[in-house]
Amino acid sequence: MASEETLVAAAALPAGKYRYELRRGGELIAIEEEMFGAGFMRGVRHTPDGLNRHEVEARLDAGGFIAAVAVRYSRGPFKRSASYEASGDLIRGHLIAAGGREEVSSKLGRMHEVDADLMLCKALIIAHVRARGQVRWIGRVATIDPNTLVASSPKQTYRRRDEAGRLWIFEPRMGDAEEFELDEAGRVVRRRARDAAETTLVSFVAAAA
């Protein structure tokens, strides 16, 4: 049987450019444009007018886990940035806001998962769970809050909903749940949140071989 490390290393998402649209009640709320490749992930979520932006650049280790990540947001005149690096049992970094710099850190869970609030972050976690052959995983995830850019380590649940492994439930906290629909390649094609917001993959361009 393959080792857990081998299985996780094989859990790569299809490399290429992803474009998602977030809608609520049919209204376009935000657009996510992301790229996944060998050893990296990056993307930006922005409002249709471009005034509000959430940007992520991440480096992946050999096992396909986020080893370092830089996050930035801009909301009109307000800007904030943070950078983190996973080391041992902690994710450490610094936050820059209003001209000040603050050192921040949080614990890493046993599987060293990191979520910087992009669709591909959650898709990667699901890919890791699937590669390990699990139908349910509960663990701590180093989660970077998109409003503060501060990392915390809540316990989260990912569980398979159907036999084919195309539908997954994400529970960020007790009493809250989101549904993720995957295609045959493991790409997330639809995300349905509790507040009726729906995110859909509208285009994918594979990376050149």
Short mmCIF file of C-alpha atoms in Angstrom, two decimals:
data_model
loop_
_atom_site.label_atom_id
_atom_site.label_comp_id
_atom_site.label_asym_id
_atom_site.label_seq_id
_atom_site.Cartn_x
_atom_site.Cartn_y
_atom_site.Cartn_z
CA MET A 1 0.00 0.00 0.00
CA ALA A 2 1.26 3.50 -0.81
CA SER A 3 2.28 5.65 2.11
CA GLU A 4 0.15 8.57 3.24
CA GLU A 5 2.88 10.93 2.01
CA THR A 6 2.83 9.36 -1.47
CA LEU A 7 -0.94 9.59 -1.68
CA VAL A 8 -0.97 13.23 -0.68
CA ALA A 9 1.82 14.11 -3.10
CA ALA A 10 -0.30 12.62 -5.90
CA ALA A 11 -3.28 14.80 -4.95
CA ALA A 12 -2.53 17.60 -7.39
CA LEU A 13 -5.32 19.67 -8.86
CA PRO A 14 -5.40 20.15 -12.63
CA ALA A 15 -2.87 22.85 -13.51
CA GLY A 16 -4.21 25.89 -15.27
CA LYS A 17 -6.26 29.06 -14.97
CA TYR A 18 -9.57 29.00 -13.12
CA ARG A 19 -12.29 31.64 -13.22
CA TYR A 20 -15.16 31.55 -10.73
CA GLU A 21 -18.19 33.79 -10.35
CA LEU A 22 -19.93 34.33 -7.01
CA ARG A 23 -23.63 35.17 -7.25
CA ARG A 24 -26.40 35.71 -4.75
CA GLY A 25 -29.98 35.86 -6.00
CA GLY A 26 -28.62 35.96 -9.55
CA GLU A 27 -26.56 39.10 -8.87
CA LEU A 28 -22.83 38.96 -9.57
CA ILE A 29 -21.07 39.67 -6.27
CA ALA A 30 -17.45 38.76 -6.96
CA ILE A 31 -15.09 37.15 -9.46
CA GLU A 32 -12.19 34.84 -8.59
CA GLU A 33 -9.35 34.42 -11.08
CA GLU A 34 -6.81 31.83 -9.98
CA MET A 35 -3.90 29.78 -11.24
CA PHE A 36 -2.58 26.44 -10.02
CA GLY A 37 0.73 24.96 -11.10
CA ALA A 38 3.65 22.86 -9.95
CA GLY A 39 4.63 24.21 -6.56
CA PHE A 40 2.45 27.31 -6.54
CA MET A 41 -1.04 28.74 -6.31
CA ARG A 42 -2.16 32.31 -6.76
CA GLY A 43 -5.35 34.20 -7.30
CA VAL A 44 -7.45 37.27 -6.75
CA ARG A 45 -11.08 37.75 -5.78
CA HIS A 46 -12.54 41.14 -6.67
CA THR A 47 -15.87 42.86 -6.89
CA PRO A 48 -17.20 43.59 -10.40
CA ASP A 49 -16.18 47.26 -10.06
CA GLY A 50 -12.65 46.23 -9.05
CA LEU A 51 -12.63 48.39 -5.91
CA ASN A 52 -12.38 45.51 -3.42
CA ARG A 53 -9.64 42.91 -3.92
CA HIS A 54 -8.35 39.87 -2.01
CA GLU A 55 -5.06 38.55 -3.41
CA VAL A 56 -3.19 35.37 -2.51
CA GLU A 57 0.20 33.99 -3.59
CA ALA A 58 1.23 30.65 -2.12
CA ARG A 59 4.19 28.30 -2.43
CA LEU A 60 3.50 24.58 -2.14
CA ASP A 61 5.85 21.97 -0.74
CA ALA A 62 6.61 18.59 -2.32
CA GLY A 63 3.53 17.07 -0.69
CA GLY A 64 1.21 19.68 -2.18
CA PHE A 65 0.66 21.62 1.06
CA ILE A 66 0.91 25.39 1.40
CA ALA A 67 4.35 26.13 2.85
CA ALA A 68 4.32 29.93 2.53
CA VAL A 69 1.63 32.43 1.62
CA ALA A 70 1.30 36.18 1.06
CA VAL A 71 -2.15 37.76 1.33
CA ARG A 72 -3.26 41.30 0.50
CA TYR A 73 -6.53 43.13 0.37
CA SER A 74 -7.63 46.57 -0.72
CA ARG A 75 -11.02 48.11 -0.02
CA GLY A 76 -11.17 51.55 -1.47
CA PRO A 77 -8.38 53.51 0.26
CA PHE A 78 -7.80 50.83 2.90
CA LYS A 79 -5.03 48.29 2.35
CA ARG A 80 -3.62 45.46 4.45
CA SER A 81 -1.11 42.70 3.79
CA ALA A 82 0.29 39.69 5.58
CA SER A 83 2.78 36.94 4.88
CA TYR A 84 3.11 33.57 6.60
CA GLU A 85 5.43 30.60 6.52
CA ALA A 86 4.69 27.14 7.90
CA SER A 87 7.43 25.86 10.15
CA GLY A 88 7.17 22.89 12.49
CA ASP A 89 3.85 23.04 14.34
CA LEU A 90 3.24 26.74 13.69
CA ILE A 91 2.45 29.14 10.91
CA ARG A 92 4.31 32.39 11.56
CA GLY A 93 4.33 35.74 9.86
CA HIS A 94 3.66 39.43 10.06
CA LEU A 95 0.75 41.73 9.36
CA ILE A 96 1.14 45.21 7.89
CA ALA A 97 -1.73 47.67 8.31
CA ALA A 98 -2.04 51.44 8.83
CA GLY A 99 1.73 51.81 8.66
CA GLY A 100 2.35 49.34 11.49
CA ARG A 101 3.85 45.86 11.53
CA GLU A 102 2.67 43.10 13.85
CA GLU A 103 4.12 39.64 14.33
CA VAL A 104 1.46 36.92 14.26
CA SER A 105 1.40 33.14 14.57
CA SER A 106 -1.01 30.25 14.95
CA LYS A 107 -0.86 26.50 15.36
CA LEU A 108 -0.85 24.15 12.40
CA GLY A 109 -3.06 21.11 12.52
CA ARG A 110 -1.64 17.60 12.25
CA MET A 111 -2.01 17.61 8.45
CA HIS A 112 -0.62 21.16 8.08
CA GLU A 113 -3.56 22.39 5.99
CA VAL A 114 -3.76 26.15 5.26
CA ASP A 115 -6.78 28.05 3.91
CA ALA A 116 -6.19 31.60 2.60
CA ASP A 117 -9.84 31.99 1.52
CA LEU A 118 -9.55 31.14 -2.15
CA MET A 119 -11.59 28.44 -3.83
CA LEU A 120 -8.42 26.55 -4.75
CA CYS A 121 -7.39 26.38 -1.08
CA LYS A 122 -10.48 24.36 -0.21
CA ALA A 123 -10.24 22.34 -3.43
CA LEU A 124 -6.69 21.38 -2.42
CA ILE A 125 -7.80 20.27 1.06
CA ILE A 126 -10.53 18.11 -0.49
CA ALA A 127 -7.96 16.66 -2.91
CA HIS A 128 -5.76 15.68 0.05
CA VAL A 129 -8.68 14.02 1.86
CA ARG A 130 -9.66 12.09 -1.28
CA ALA A 131 -6.06 10.98 -1.90
CA ARG A 132 -5.92 9.51 1.61
CA GLY A 133 -9.06 7.52 0.86
CA GLN A 134 -11.05 9.20 3.62
CA VAL A 135 -14.77 9.90 3.40
CA ARG A 136 -14.66 12.20 6.43
CA TRP A 137 -11.88 14.32 7.88
CA ILE A 138 -11.95 16.49 10.98
CA GLY A 139 -8.91 18.56 11.80
CA ARG A 140 -7.49 21.97 12.52
CA VAL A 141 -6.85 24.23 9.54
CA ALA A 142 -4.66 27.33 9.71
CA THR A 143 -7.24 29.76 8.38
CA ILE A 144 -6.44 33.32 7.30
CA ASP A 145 -9.40 35.60 7.92
CA PRO A 146 -10.13 37.62 4.74
CA ASN A 147 -11.22 40.66 6.80
CA THR A 148 -8.28 40.88 9.21
CA LEU A 149 -5.66 38.64 7.51
CA VAL A 150 -4.97 37.17 10.96
CA ALA A 151 -4.44 33.39 11.09
CA SER A 152 -6.30 31.14 13.52
CA SER A 153 -6.68 27.36 13.77
CA PRO A 154 -10.32 26.32 13.97
CA LYS A 155 -11.34 22.69 13.80
CA GLN A 156 -13.17 21.99 10.54
CA THR A 157 -14.91 19.05 8.90
CA TYR A 158 -14.85 17.82 5.32
CA ARG A 159 -17.08 14.83 4.48
CA ARG A 160 -18.15 13.03 1.33
CA ARG A 161 -21.86 13.18 0.58
CA ASP A 162 -22.22 10.72 -2.29
CA GLU A 163 -20.77 7.37 -3.32
CA ALA A 164 -19.06 8.78 -6.41
CA GLY A 165 -17.11 11.32 -4.38
CA ARG A 166 -18.36 14.26 -6.43
CA LEU A 167 -20.25 16.01 -3.61
CA TRP A 168 -18.49 17.17 -0.43
CA ILE A 169 -19.74 19.01 2.63
CA PHE A 170 -17.51 21.57 4.33
CA GLU A 171 -18.40 22.53 7.90
CA PRO A 172 -16.33 25.52 9.04
CA ARG A 173 -18.13 25.56 12.38
CA MET A 174 -20.94 23.75 14.17
CA GLY A 175 -24.31 24.46 12.56
CA ASP A 176 -22.82 25.82 9.34
CA ALA A 177 -22.26 23.87 6.13
CA GLU A 178 -21.36 24.42 2.49
CA GLU A 179 -21.64 21.98 -0.41
CA PHE A 180 -18.88 21.52 -2.98
CA GLU A 181 -19.46 19.77 -6.31
CA LEU A 182 -16.46 18.32 -8.15
CA ASP A 183 -16.01 17.21 -11.73
CA GLU A 184 -14.26 14.01 -12.83
CA ALA A 185 -10.84 15.75 -12.71
CA GLY A 186 -11.29 16.93 -9.13
CA ARG A 187 -11.96 20.57 -9.97
CA VAL A 188 -14.56 22.34 -7.83
CA VAL A 189 -17.26 23.37 -10.29
CA ARG A 190 -19.85 24.67 -7.82
CA ARG A 191 -19.97 25.82 -4.21
CA ARG A 192 -23.26 26.42 -2.42
CA ALA A 193 -23.16 28.36 0.84
CA ARG A 194 -25.76 28.47 3.59
CA ASP A 195 -26.65 32.10 2.77
CA ALA A 196 -27.77 31.05 -0.75
CA ALA A 197 -24.58 32.39 -2.35
CA GLU A 198 -23.36 30.16 -5.16
CA THR A 199 -19.90 30.11 -6.72
CA THR A 200 -19.53 28.52 -10.16
CA LEU A 201 -16.52 27.62 -12.29
CA VAL A 202 -17.20 29.51 -15.52
CA SER A 203 -13.94 28.74 -17.33
CA PHE A 204 -10.79 26.65 -17.05
CA VAL A 205 -7.75 26.88 -19.31
CA ALA A 206 -5.31 24.01 -18.87
CA ALA A 207 -1.64 24.84 -18.49
CA ALA A 208 0.56 24.11 -21.48
CA ALA A 209 2.17 20.69 -21.31
#
